[in-house]
Amino acid sequence: DGGATWGSTLTSLMPGFTSSAFVLPTGCDTTSSCAVRLAAVNGAGRGAASAAVTPTWRNASSVLGIATGTPYVVPGLDEDGYWNRVAATGVGWVRMDCAPLSYTVSTSCDARVAEARRVGLHALLTMAYRPSTSSGTFTATEMQQWATWAGQTAGHLTTTYPGTVGGFEIWNEPNHPDWWANADPVTYTALLAKAAFAIRSVTSVPIVTGGLAPGGVNGPAGATTDVKNPATFIARVYAAGGRGLFDAIGVHPHDTFSSTTNMGPPTVNWSSGFRSTHWVRQVMNANGDGARRIWATEAGTASCFA
């Protein structure tokens, strides 16, 4: 209220995290105007408060983000502190999972989207996985349930947090058999079609295909019939009627072979995933999607070698 009254939120920064930004009070985020004062508290009591200041929101990258997953909050740091640290890196995006607890609950990732909004991040939501109560074959009937959940969740989140959600990624690494049964591009395209219809019925936020894992020879689509090869998988998606179901193609250019040159012949599996992006682009061009973008929604490289 302009400084007439003040709250007294007390935030303790653990010794290992003294460089963390403090946690802003509830209601003070990128969508509101507020003033804050800081005071130190120790065994002798509370010190004098600083002059009131209005937070200035950082300049953030429009293209770089951090893939946080669940997220992976390190021990000793609470969720608020974690998101403060993500924002402090200067990225403008965060990629995080949004999985169904059940097909009747559409709010499983509300708290995380709210955190992203609080610190001024755009969120790419990886809509993936099945409820813990689901098992066995992912049937067409269940796919429709999943897609309905995705549409309801998309509508809820884009309405509740307008401008925060910047994309919906449909599944994670569907060309990897650990994440999608048999890495089957035809059944994945069926899910993508249902989900795209449900999501586009409620929002125009971009739809991204599930980020493709490095795999196969990481080479051209015609080099192999192995659908773990990203270009081969996405070529099969196009062949199954996938064009028009997405606004961008997701890739995961992990690379433990050569992060600087990627020279030489295609290298299998995760050792040279970056090169697969080139061949995915060739498939897009061949299918009239040269104007669409590739989003690298997860990437990493080894920090050391044994």
PDB file of C-alpha atoms in Angstrom:
ATOM      1  CA  ASP A   1       0.000   0.000   0.000  1.00  0.00           C
ATOM      2  CA  GLY A   2       2.788   2.433  -0.846  1.00  0.00           C
ATOM      3  CA  GLY A   3       4.731   1.818   2.362  1.00  0.00           C
ATOM      4  CA  ALA A   4       2.062   2.645   4.932  1.00  0.00           C
ATOM      5  CA  THR A   5       2.168  -0.861   6.393  1.00  0.00           C
ATOM      6  CA  TRP A   6       4.732  -3.637   6.115  1.00  0.00           C
ATOM      7  CA  GLY A   7       4.662  -7.401   6.357  1.00  0.00           C
ATOM      8  CA  SER A   8       7.343  -9.250   8.288  1.00  0.00           C
ATOM      9  CA  THR A   9       8.330 -12.232   6.160  1.00  0.00           C
ATOM     10  CA  LEU A  10      11.489 -13.756   7.636  1.00  0.00           C
ATOM     11  CA  THR A  11      13.737 -15.722   5.302  1.00  0.00           C
ATOM     12  CA  SER A  12      16.812 -17.493   6.619  1.00  0.00           C
ATOM     13  CA  LEU A  13      19.574 -18.192   4.130  1.00  0.00           C
ATOM     14  CA  MET A  14      21.565 -21.288   5.045  1.00  0.00           C
ATOM     15  CA  PRO A  15      25.370 -20.783   5.205  1.00  0.00           C
ATOM     16  CA  GLY A  16      25.920 -22.796   2.034  1.00  0.00           C
ATOM     17  CA  PHE A  17      23.530 -20.605   0.069  1.00  0.00           C
ATOM     18  CA  THR A  18      24.278 -17.079   1.229  1.00  0.00           C
ATOM     19  CA  SER A  19      24.475 -15.889  -2.371  1.00  0.00           C
ATOM     20  CA  SER A  20      20.834 -16.747  -2.974  1.00  0.00           C
ATOM     21  CA  ALA A  21      18.360 -14.018  -3.733  1.00  0.00           C
ATOM     22  CA  PHE A  22      15.867 -13.574  -0.941  1.00  0.00           C
ATOM     23  CA  VAL A  23      12.350 -14.920  -1.342  1.00  0.00           C
ATOM     24  CA  LEU A  24       9.864 -12.263  -2.356  1.00  0.00           C
ATOM     25  CA  PRO A  25       6.627 -12.046  -0.361  1.00  0.00           C
ATOM     26  CA  THR A  26       3.489 -13.654  -1.713  1.00  0.00           C
ATOM     27  CA  GLY A  27       1.866 -11.394  -4.288  1.00  0.00           C
ATOM     28  CA  CYS A  28       5.120  -9.695  -5.243  1.00  0.00           C
ATOM     29  CA  ASP A  29       6.059 -11.073  -8.631  1.00  0.00           C
ATOM     30  CA  THR A  30       6.599 -10.075 -12.232  1.00  0.00           C
ATOM     31  CA  THR A  31       2.944  -9.169 -12.625  1.00  0.00           C
ATOM     32  CA  SER A  32       2.664  -6.774  -9.676  1.00  0.00           C
ATOM     33  CA  SER A  33       4.233  -3.658  -8.227  1.00  0.00           C
ATOM     34  CA  CYS A  34       5.585  -3.861  -4.701  1.00  0.00           C
ATOM     35  CA  ALA A  35       8.236  -2.420  -2.408  1.00  0.00           C
ATOM     36  CA  VAL A  36      10.567  -4.337  -0.106  1.00  0.00           C
ATOM     37  CA  ARG A  37      12.934  -3.589   2.784  1.00  0.00           C
ATOM     38  CA  LEU A  38      15.710  -5.818   4.089  1.00  0.00           C
ATOM     39  CA  ALA A  39      16.762  -6.312   7.687  1.00  0.00           C
ATOM     40  CA  ALA A  40      19.358  -8.587   9.259  1.00  0.00           C
ATOM     41  CA  VAL A  41      18.453 -10.803  12.203  1.00  0.00           C
ATOM     42  CA  ASN A  42      20.920 -12.468  14.552  1.00  0.00           C
ATOM     43  CA  GLY A  43      21.152 -13.455  18.188  1.00  0.00           C
ATOM     44  CA  ALA A  44      21.071  -9.821  19.257  1.00  0.00           C
ATOM     45  CA  GLY A  45      17.771  -9.232  17.494  1.00  0.00           C
ATOM     46  CA  ARG A  46      16.590  -7.516  14.381  1.00  0.00           C
ATOM     47  CA  GLY A  47      18.571  -4.705  12.805  1.00  0.00           C
ATOM     48  CA  ALA A  48      17.232  -1.560  11.231  1.00  0.00           C
ATOM     49  CA  ALA A  49      15.422  -2.016   7.943  1.00  0.00           C
ATOM     50  CA  SER A  50      16.893  -0.679   4.741  1.00  0.00           C
ATOM     51  CA  ALA A  51      15.250   1.989   2.658  1.00  0.00           C
ATOM     52  CA  ALA A  52      12.311   0.696   0.641  1.00  0.00           C
ATOM     53  CA  VAL A  53      13.082  -0.317  -2.928  1.00  0.00           C
ATOM     54  CA  THR A  54      10.984  -1.545  -5.824  1.00  0.00           C
ATOM     55  CA  PRO A  55      12.428  -4.715  -7.388  1.00  0.00           C
ATOM     56  CA  THR A  56      13.763  -4.284 -10.897  1.00  0.00           C
ATOM     57  CA  TRP A  57      13.188  -7.420 -12.913  1.00  0.00           C
ATOM     58  CA  ARG A  58      16.212  -8.786 -14.708  1.00  0.00           C
ATOM     59  CA  ASN A  59      16.833  -8.803 -18.417  1.00  0.00           C
ATOM     60  CA  ALA A  60      16.458 -12.424 -19.444  1.00  0.00           C
ATOM     61  CA  SER A  61      17.476 -14.386 -22.508  1.00  0.00           C
ATOM     62  CA  SER A  62      14.649 -14.929 -24.949  1.00  0.00           C
ATOM     63  CA  VAL A  63      16.048 -18.246 -26.185  1.00  0.00           C
ATOM     64  CA  LEU A  64      18.023 -19.926 -23.392  1.00  0.00           C
ATOM     65  CA  GLY A  65      16.537 -21.994 -20.608  1.00  0.00           C
ATOM     66  CA  ILE A  66      17.249 -24.657 -18.026  1.00  0.00           C
ATOM     67  CA  ALA A  67      15.675 -28.111 -18.182  1.00  0.00           C
ATOM     68  CA  THR A  68      14.797 -28.692 -14.547  1.00  0.00           C
ATOM     69  CA  GLY A  69      12.747 -31.857 -14.879  1.00  0.00           C
ATOM     70  CA  THR A  70      10.813 -32.621 -11.733  1.00  0.00           C
ATOM     71  CA  PRO A  71      12.592 -30.227 -10.678  1.00  0.00           C
ATOM     72  CA  TYR A  72      15.733 -31.492  -9.010  1.00  0.00           C
ATOM     73  CA  VAL A  73      15.916 -29.231  -5.947  1.00  0.00           C
ATOM     74  CA  VAL A  74      19.256 -29.741  -4.219  1.00  0.00           C
ATOM     75  CA  PRO A  75      19.287 -30.646  -0.495  1.00  0.00           C
ATOM     76  CA  GLY A  76      19.290 -27.628   1.773  1.00  0.00           C
ATOM     77  CA  LEU A  77      17.505 -25.358  -0.693  1.00  0.00           C
ATOM     78  CA  ASP A  78      13.749 -24.914  -0.655  1.00  0.00           C
ATOM     79  CA  GLU A  79      11.616 -24.558  -3.767  1.00  0.00           C
ATOM     80  CA  ASP A  80      11.485 -20.766  -3.612  1.00  0.00           C
ATOM     81  CA  GLY A  81      15.247 -20.532  -3.274  1.00  0.00           C
ATOM     82  CA  TYR A  82      15.713 -22.967  -6.126  1.00  0.00           C
ATOM     83  CA  TRP A  83      13.664 -20.910  -8.564  1.00  0.00           C
ATOM     84  CA  ASN A  84      15.418 -17.738  -7.448  1.00  0.00           C
ATOM     85  CA  ARG A  85      18.696 -19.385  -8.440  1.00  0.00           C
ATOM     86  CA  VAL A  86      17.367 -20.525 -11.811  1.00  0.00           C
ATOM     87  CA  ALA A  87      16.275 -16.974 -12.583  1.00  0.00           C
ATOM     88  CA  ALA A  88      19.602 -15.567 -11.360  1.00  0.00           C
ATOM     89  CA  THR A  89      21.431 -17.370 -14.185  1.00  0.00           C
ATOM     90  CA  GLY A  90      19.885 -14.988 -16.696  1.00  0.00           C
ATOM     91  CA  VAL A  91      17.880 -17.577 -18.623  1.00  0.00           C
ATOM     92  CA  GLY A  92      14.405 -16.698 -19.772  1.00  0.00           C
ATOM     93  CA  TRP A  93      12.936 -20.194 -19.954  1.00  0.00           C
ATOM     94  CA  VAL A  94      12.498 -23.275 -17.841  1.00  0.00           C
ATOM     95  CA  ARG A  95      11.499 -26.728 -19.057  1.00  0.00           C
ATOM     96  CA  MET A  96       9.679 -28.842 -16.519  1.00  0.00           C
ATOM     97  CA  ASP A  97       7.553 -31.958 -16.357  1.00  0.00           C
ATOM     98  CA  CYS A  98       3.786 -31.767 -16.114  1.00  0.00           C
ATOM     99  CA  ALA A  99       2.495 -35.308 -15.639  1.00  0.00           C
ATOM    100  CA  PRO A 100      -1.048 -36.462 -14.833  1.00  0.00           C
ATOM    101  CA  LEU A 101      -1.681 -37.612 -11.291  1.00  0.00           C
ATOM    102  CA  SER A 102      -4.933 -38.889 -12.723  1.00  0.00           C
ATOM    103  CA  TYR A 103      -7.007 -38.069 -15.770  1.00  0.00           C
ATOM    104  CA  THR A 104      -9.481 -36.109 -13.641  1.00  0.00           C
ATOM    105  CA  VAL A 105      -6.940 -33.740 -12.037  1.00  0.00           C
ATOM    106  CA  SER A 106      -5.549 -30.906 -14.131  1.00  0.00           C
ATOM    107  CA  THR A 107      -3.534 -29.002 -11.535  1.00  0.00           C
ATOM    108  CA  SER A 108      -0.484 -31.191 -10.885  1.00  0.00           C
ATOM    109  CA  CYS A 109       2.033 -28.551 -11.974  1.00  0.00           C
ATOM    110  CA  ASP A 110       0.324 -25.375 -10.764  1.00  0.00           C
ATOM    111  CA  ALA A 111       2.834 -24.667  -8.018  1.00  0.00           C
ATOM    112  CA  ARG A 112       5.806 -24.881 -10.386  1.00  0.00           C
ATOM    113  CA  VAL A 113       4.212 -22.686 -13.021  1.00  0.00           C
ATOM    114  CA  ALA A 114       3.424 -20.170 -10.263  1.00  0.00           C
ATOM    115  CA  GLU A 115       7.091 -20.229  -9.211  1.00  0.00           C
ATOM    116  CA  ALA A 116       8.215 -19.642 -12.787  1.00  0.00           C
ATOM    117  CA  ARG A 117       5.823 -16.724 -13.026  1.00  0.00           C
ATOM    118  CA  ARG A 118       7.058 -15.277  -9.734  1.00  0.00           C
ATOM    119  CA  VAL A 119      10.629 -15.032 -10.996  1.00  0.00           C
ATOM    120  CA  GLY A 120       9.778 -14.022 -14.565  1.00  0.00           C
ATOM    121  CA  LEU A 121      10.454 -17.247 -16.469  1.00  0.00           C
ATOM    122  CA  HIS A 122       8.581 -18.625 -19.453  1.00  0.00           C
ATOM    123  CA  ALA A 123       7.724 -22.293 -18.988  1.00  0.00           C
ATOM    124  CA  LEU A 124       7.971 -25.080 -21.534  1.00  0.00           C
ATOM    125  CA  LEU A 125       5.838 -27.841 -20.054  1.00  0.00           C
ATOM    126  CA  THR A 126       6.745 -31.412 -20.953  1.00  0.00           C
ATOM    127  CA  MET A 127       3.350 -33.101 -20.991  1.00  0.00           C
ATOM    128  CA  ALA A 128       4.342 -36.704 -20.500  1.00  0.00           C
ATOM    129  CA  TYR A 129       3.907 -39.999 -18.716  1.00  0.00           C
ATOM    130  CA  ARG A 130       0.888 -41.825 -17.394  1.00  0.00           C
ATOM    131  CA  PRO A 131      -0.722 -41.832 -13.950  1.00  0.00           C
ATOM    132  CA  SER A 132       0.800 -44.275 -11.472  1.00  0.00           C
ATOM    133  CA  THR A 133      -2.449 -46.259 -11.592  1.00  0.00           C
ATOM    134  CA  SER A 134      -2.040 -46.930 -15.337  1.00  0.00           C
ATOM    135  CA  SER A 135      -0.198 -50.003 -16.528  1.00  0.00           C
ATOM    136  CA  GLY A 136       0.017 -52.267 -19.539  1.00  0.00           C
ATOM    137  CA  THR A 137      -0.574 -51.163 -23.111  1.00  0.00           C
ATOM    138  CA  PHE A 138      -1.280 -47.491 -23.763  1.00  0.00           C
ATOM    139  CA  THR A 139      -4.559 -48.035 -25.631  1.00  0.00           C
ATOM    140  CA  ALA A 140      -6.308 -45.652 -28.009  1.00  0.00           C
ATOM    141  CA  THR A 141      -8.977 -45.112 -25.342  1.00  0.00           C
ATOM    142  CA  GLU A 142      -6.395 -44.135 -22.757  1.00  0.00           C
ATOM    143  CA  MET A 143      -4.627 -41.933 -25.289  1.00  0.00           C
ATOM    144  CA  GLN A 144      -7.866 -39.995 -25.637  1.00  0.00           C
ATOM    145  CA  GLN A 145      -8.114 -39.685 -21.860  1.00  0.00           C
ATOM    146  CA  TRP A 146      -4.538 -38.440 -21.778  1.00  0.00           C
ATOM    147  CA  ALA A 147      -5.193 -35.914 -24.539  1.00  0.00           C
ATOM    148  CA  THR A 148      -8.327 -34.663 -22.786  1.00  0.00           C
ATOM    149  CA  TRP A 149      -6.271 -34.188 -19.614  1.00  0.00           C
ATOM    150  CA  ALA A 150      -3.621 -32.314 -21.615  1.00  0.00           C
ATOM    151  CA  GLY A 151      -6.217 -29.976 -23.096  1.00  0.00           C
ATOM    152  CA  GLN A 152      -7.866 -29.297 -19.744  1.00  0.00           C
ATOM    153  CA  THR A 153      -4.490 -28.675 -18.123  1.00  0.00           C
ATOM    154  CA  ALA A 154      -3.403 -26.361 -20.941  1.00  0.00           C
ATOM    155  CA  GLY A 155      -6.602 -24.361 -20.655  1.00  0.00           C
ATOM    156  CA  HIS A 156      -6.337 -24.085 -16.887  1.00  0.00           C
ATOM    157  CA  LEU A 157      -2.668 -23.032 -16.833  1.00  0.00           C
ATOM    158  CA  THR A 158      -2.844 -20.517 -19.681  1.00  0.00           C
ATOM    159  CA  THR A 159      -5.902 -18.907 -18.106  1.00  0.00           C
ATOM    160  CA  THR A 160      -4.562 -18.870 -14.540  1.00  0.00           C
ATOM    161  CA  TYR A 161      -1.030 -17.763 -15.482  1.00  0.00           C
ATOM    162  CA  PRO A 162      -1.449 -15.794 -18.725  1.00  0.00           C
ATOM    163  CA  GLY A 163       1.782 -15.290 -20.629  1.00  0.00           C
ATOM    164  CA  THR A 164       3.839 -17.663 -18.478  1.00  0.00           C
ATOM    165  CA  VAL A 165       3.457 -20.924 -20.400  1.00  0.00           C
ATOM    166  CA  GLY A 166       5.361 -20.558 -23.644  1.00  0.00           C
ATOM    167  CA  GLY A 167       5.031 -24.056 -25.056  1.00  0.00           C
ATOM    168  CA  PHE A 168       3.646 -27.557 -24.577  1.00  0.00           C
ATOM    169  CA  GLU A 169       6.034 -30.394 -25.397  1.00  0.00           C
ATOM    170  CA  ILE A 170       4.150 -33.591 -26.129  1.00  0.00           C
ATOM    171  CA  TRP A 171       5.994 -36.406 -24.375  1.00  0.00           C
ATOM    172  CA  ASN A 172       9.671 -36.899 -23.710  1.00  0.00           C
ATOM    173  CA  GLU A 173      12.035 -38.710 -26.089  1.00  0.00           C
ATOM    174  CA  PRO A 174       9.402 -40.764 -27.938  1.00  0.00           C
ATOM    175  CA  ASN A 175      12.147 -42.268 -30.129  1.00  0.00           C
ATOM    176  CA  HIS A 176      13.646 -43.931 -27.053  1.00  0.00           C
ATOM    177  CA  PRO A 177      12.020 -47.270 -26.128  1.00  0.00           C
ATOM    178  CA  ASP A 178      12.431 -46.538 -22.399  1.00  0.00           C
ATOM    179  CA  TRP A 179       9.993 -43.640 -22.767  1.00  0.00           C
ATOM    180  CA  TRP A 180       7.670 -44.773 -25.564  1.00  0.00           C
ATOM    181  CA  ALA A 181       6.822 -48.428 -26.213  1.00  0.00           C
ATOM    182  CA  ASN A 182       9.002 -49.762 -29.051  1.00  0.00           C
ATOM    183  CA  ALA A 183       9.814 -46.158 -30.005  1.00  0.00           C
ATOM    184  CA  ASP A 184       6.875 -46.475 -32.389  1.00  0.00           C
ATOM    185  CA  PRO A 185       6.401 -43.276 -34.437  1.00  0.00           C
ATOM    186  CA  VAL A 186       2.923 -44.280 -35.659  1.00  0.00           C
ATOM    187  CA  THR A 187       1.366 -44.634 -32.207  1.00  0.00           C
ATOM    188  CA  TYR A 188       3.206 -41.519 -31.057  1.00  0.00           C
ATOM    189  CA  THR A 189       1.694 -39.579 -33.973  1.00  0.00           C
ATOM    190  CA  ALA A 190      -1.742 -40.803 -32.920  1.00  0.00           C
ATOM    191  CA  LEU A 191      -1.209 -39.370 -29.430  1.00  0.00           C
ATOM    192  CA  LEU A 192       0.217 -36.164 -30.880  1.00  0.00           C
ATOM    193  CA  ALA A 193      -2.883 -35.712 -33.061  1.00  0.00           C
ATOM    194  CA  LYS A 194      -5.274 -36.138 -30.157  1.00  0.00           C
ATOM    195  CA  ALA A 195      -3.254 -33.880 -27.873  1.00  0.00           C
ATOM    196  CA  ALA A 196      -2.823 -31.167 -30.510  1.00  0.00           C
ATOM    197  CA  PHE A 197      -6.570 -31.047 -31.121  1.00  0.00           C
ATOM    198  CA  ALA A 198      -7.319 -30.801 -27.390  1.00  0.00           C
ATOM    199  CA  ILE A 199      -4.695 -28.138 -26.683  1.00  0.00           C
ATOM    200  CA  ARG A 200      -5.444 -26.001 -29.728  1.00  0.00           C
ATOM    201  CA  SER A 201      -9.098 -25.990 -28.736  1.00  0.00           C
ATOM    202  CA  VAL A 202      -8.178 -23.870 -25.699  1.00  0.00           C
ATOM    203  CA  THR A 203      -4.951 -21.980 -26.494  1.00  0.00           C
ATOM    204  CA  SER A 204      -2.636 -20.870 -29.285  1.00  0.00           C
ATOM    205  CA  VAL A 205       0.508 -21.540 -27.223  1.00  0.00           C
ATOM    206  CA  PRO A 206       3.002 -23.445 -29.442  1.00  0.00           C
ATOM    207  CA  ILE A 207       3.060 -27.242 -29.481  1.00  0.00           C
ATOM    208  CA  VAL A 208       6.459 -28.934 -29.654  1.00  0.00           C
ATOM    209  CA  THR A 209       7.037 -32.590 -30.446  1.00  0.00           C
ATOM    210  CA  GLY A 210       8.609 -34.681 -27.719  1.00  0.00           C
ATOM    211  CA  GLY A 211      12.326 -33.898 -27.699  1.00  0.00           C
ATOM    212  CA  LEU A 212      14.111 -36.569 -29.721  1.00  0.00           C
ATOM    213  CA  ALA A 213      16.897 -38.386 -27.920  1.00  0.00           C
ATOM    214  CA  PRO A 214      20.218 -39.092 -29.622  1.00  0.00           C
ATOM    215  CA  GLY A 215      20.078 -42.583 -31.055  1.00  0.00           C
ATOM    216  CA  GLY A 216      20.877 -44.905 -33.896  1.00  0.00           C
ATOM    217  CA  VAL A 217      23.608 -43.407 -36.061  1.00  0.00           C
ATOM    218  CA  ASN A 218      22.435 -39.806 -35.513  1.00  0.00           C
ATOM    219  CA  GLY A 219      22.477 -39.570 -39.292  1.00  0.00           C
ATOM    220  CA  PRO A 220      20.160 -39.051 -42.251  1.00  0.00           C
ATOM    221  CA  ALA A 221      16.714 -40.581 -42.323  1.00  0.00           C
ATOM    222  CA  GLY A 222      17.630 -42.808 -45.253  1.00  0.00           C
ATOM    223  CA  ALA A 223      20.756 -44.170 -43.587  1.00  0.00           C
ATOM    224  CA  THR A 224      18.950 -46.599 -41.325  1.00  0.00           C
ATOM    225  CA  THR A 225      15.565 -48.123 -40.531  1.00  0.00           C
ATOM    226  CA  ASP A 226      16.318 -47.785 -36.815  1.00  0.00           C
ATOM    227  CA  VAL A 227      13.600 -45.493 -35.453  1.00  0.00           C
ATOM    228  CA  LYS A 228      15.846 -44.525 -32.558  1.00  0.00           C
ATOM    229  CA  ASN A 229      17.671 -42.437 -35.149  1.00  0.00           C
ATOM    230  CA  PRO A 230      16.029 -38.997 -34.705  1.00  0.00           C
ATOM    231  CA  ALA A 231      15.721 -38.181 -38.420  1.00  0.00           C
ATOM    232  CA  THR A 232      14.281 -41.620 -39.173  1.00  0.00           C
ATOM    233  CA  PHE A 233      11.736 -41.277 -36.366  1.00  0.00           C
ATOM    234  CA  ILE A 234      10.542 -37.826 -37.398  1.00  0.00           C
ATOM    235  CA  ALA A 235      10.353 -38.914 -41.065  1.00  0.00           C
ATOM    236  CA  ARG A 236       7.989 -41.682 -39.970  1.00  0.00           C
ATOM    237  CA  VAL A 237       5.939 -39.146 -37.988  1.00  0.00           C
ATOM    238  CA  TYR A 238       5.513 -37.089 -41.163  1.00  0.00           C
ATOM    239  CA  ALA A 239       4.613 -40.225 -43.092  1.00  0.00           C
ATOM    240  CA  ALA A 240       1.937 -41.002 -40.500  1.00  0.00           C
ATOM    241  CA  GLY A 241       0.286 -37.605 -41.063  1.00  0.00           C
ATOM    242  CA  GLY A 242       2.183 -35.573 -38.486  1.00  0.00           C
ATOM    243  CA  ARG A 243       2.628 -32.398 -40.517  1.00  0.00           C
ATOM    244  CA  GLY A 244       0.539 -29.608 -39.036  1.00  0.00           C
ATOM    245  CA  LEU A 245       0.232 -31.241 -35.607  1.00  0.00           C
ATOM    246  CA  PHE A 246       3.117 -29.229 -34.122  1.00  0.00           C
ATOM    247  CA  ASP A 247       4.657 -25.779 -34.296  1.00  0.00           C
ATOM    248  CA  ALA A 248       8.241 -26.893 -33.665  1.00  0.00           C
ATOM    249  CA  ILE A 249      10.232 -30.115 -33.405  1.00  0.00           C
ATOM    250  CA  GLY A 250      12.014 -30.856 -30.149  1.00  0.00           C
ATOM    251  CA  VAL A 251      15.485 -32.365 -30.124  1.00  0.00           C
ATOM    252  CA  HIS A 252      17.913 -33.327 -27.355  1.00  0.00           C
ATOM    253  CA  PRO A 253      21.390 -32.606 -28.740  1.00  0.00           C
ATOM    254  CA  HIS A 254      23.379 -34.264 -25.969  1.00  0.00           C
ATOM    255  CA  ASP A 255      26.947 -34.730 -27.080  1.00  0.00           C
ATOM    256  CA  THR A 256      29.848 -36.562 -25.447  1.00  0.00           C
ATOM    257  CA  PHE A 257      31.912 -37.007 -28.604  1.00  0.00           C
ATOM    258  CA  SER A 258      32.979 -33.555 -29.755  1.00  0.00           C
ATOM    259  CA  SER A 259      31.111 -30.529 -28.554  1.00  0.00           C
ATOM    260  CA  THR A 260      33.127 -28.217 -30.789  1.00  0.00           C
ATOM    261  CA  THR A 261      33.486 -29.850 -34.185  1.00  0.00           C
ATOM    262  CA  ASN A 262      31.234 -32.885 -34.576  1.00  0.00           C
ATOM    263  CA  MET A 263      33.434 -33.831 -37.493  1.00  0.00           C
ATOM    264  CA  GLY A 264      33.663 -37.219 -39.126  1.00  0.00           C
ATOM    265  CA  PRO A 265      31.043 -39.859 -39.874  1.00  0.00           C
ATOM    266  CA  PRO A 266      27.851 -40.184 -37.791  1.00  0.00           C
ATOM    267  CA  THR A 267      28.538 -41.615 -34.358  1.00  0.00           C
ATOM    268  CA  VAL A 268      26.026 -43.866 -32.643  1.00  0.00           C
ATOM    269  CA  ASN A 269      23.775 -43.234 -29.686  1.00  0.00           C
ATOM    270  CA  TRP A 270      24.592 -40.471 -27.196  1.00  0.00           C
ATOM    271  CA  SER A 271      28.185 -39.837 -28.222  1.00  0.00           C
ATOM    272  CA  SER A 272      27.357 -37.365 -30.986  1.00  0.00           C
ATOM    273  CA  GLY A 273      23.727 -36.364 -30.676  1.00  0.00           C
ATOM    274  CA  PHE A 274      24.299 -32.786 -31.766  1.00  0.00           C
ATOM    275  CA  ARG A 275      24.811 -33.815 -35.393  1.00  0.00           C
ATOM    276  CA  SER A 276      21.326 -35.357 -35.566  1.00  0.00           C
ATOM    277  CA  THR A 277      19.792 -31.862 -35.555  1.00  0.00           C
ATOM    278  CA  HIS A 278      21.111 -31.264 -39.079  1.00  0.00           C
ATOM    279  CA  TRP A 279      19.404 -34.394 -40.394  1.00  0.00           C
ATOM    280  CA  VAL A 280      16.130 -33.571 -38.631  1.00  0.00           C
ATOM    281  CA  ARG A 281      16.212 -30.229 -40.438  1.00  0.00           C
ATOM    282  CA  GLN A 282      16.641 -32.035 -43.753  1.00  0.00           C
ATOM    283  CA  VAL A 283      13.501 -34.079 -43.053  1.00  0.00           C
ATOM    284  CA  MET A 284      11.574 -30.923 -42.149  1.00  0.00           C
ATOM    285  CA  ASN A 285      12.662 -29.217 -45.369  1.00  0.00           C
ATOM    286  CA  ALA A 286      11.669 -32.242 -47.440  1.00  0.00           C
ATOM    287  CA  ASN A 287       8.185 -32.150 -45.904  1.00  0.00           C
ATOM    288  CA  GLY A 288       7.559 -28.455 -46.483  1.00  0.00           C
ATOM    289  CA  ASP A 289       8.317 -27.424 -42.901  1.00  0.00           C
ATOM    290  CA  GLY A 290      11.465 -25.435 -43.538  1.00  0.00           C
ATOM    291  CA  ALA A 291       9.932 -22.373 -41.865  1.00  0.00           C
ATOM    292  CA  ARG A 292       9.286 -24.193 -38.599  1.00  0.00           C
ATOM    293  CA  ARG A 293      11.861 -24.143 -35.845  1.00  0.00           C
ATOM    294  CA  ILE A 294      13.772 -26.792 -33.952  1.00  0.00           C
ATOM    295  CA  TRP A 295      13.732 -26.359 -30.175  1.00  0.00           C
ATOM    296  CA  ALA A 296      16.606 -27.916 -28.245  1.00  0.00           C
ATOM    297  CA  THR A 297      14.561 -28.752 -25.157  1.00  0.00           C
ATOM    298  CA  GLU A 298      17.256 -30.702 -23.294  1.00  0.00           C
ATOM    299  CA  ALA A 299      21.005 -30.742 -23.857  1.00  0.00           C
ATOM    300  CA  GLY A 300      24.158 -31.609 -22.024  1.00  0.00           C
ATOM    301  CA  THR A 301      27.682 -32.850 -22.383  1.00  0.00           C
ATOM    302  CA  ALA A 302      30.053 -34.719 -20.130  1.00  0.00           C
ATOM    303  CA  SER A 303      32.068 -32.478 -17.788  1.00  0.00           C
ATOM    304  CA  CYS A 304      34.856 -35.043 -17.582  1.00  0.00           C
ATOM    305  CA  PHE A 305      35.858 -38.468 -18.878  1.00  0.00           C
ATOM    306  CA  ALA A 306      37.050 -41.414 -16.826  1.00  0.00           C
TER     307      ALA A 306
END
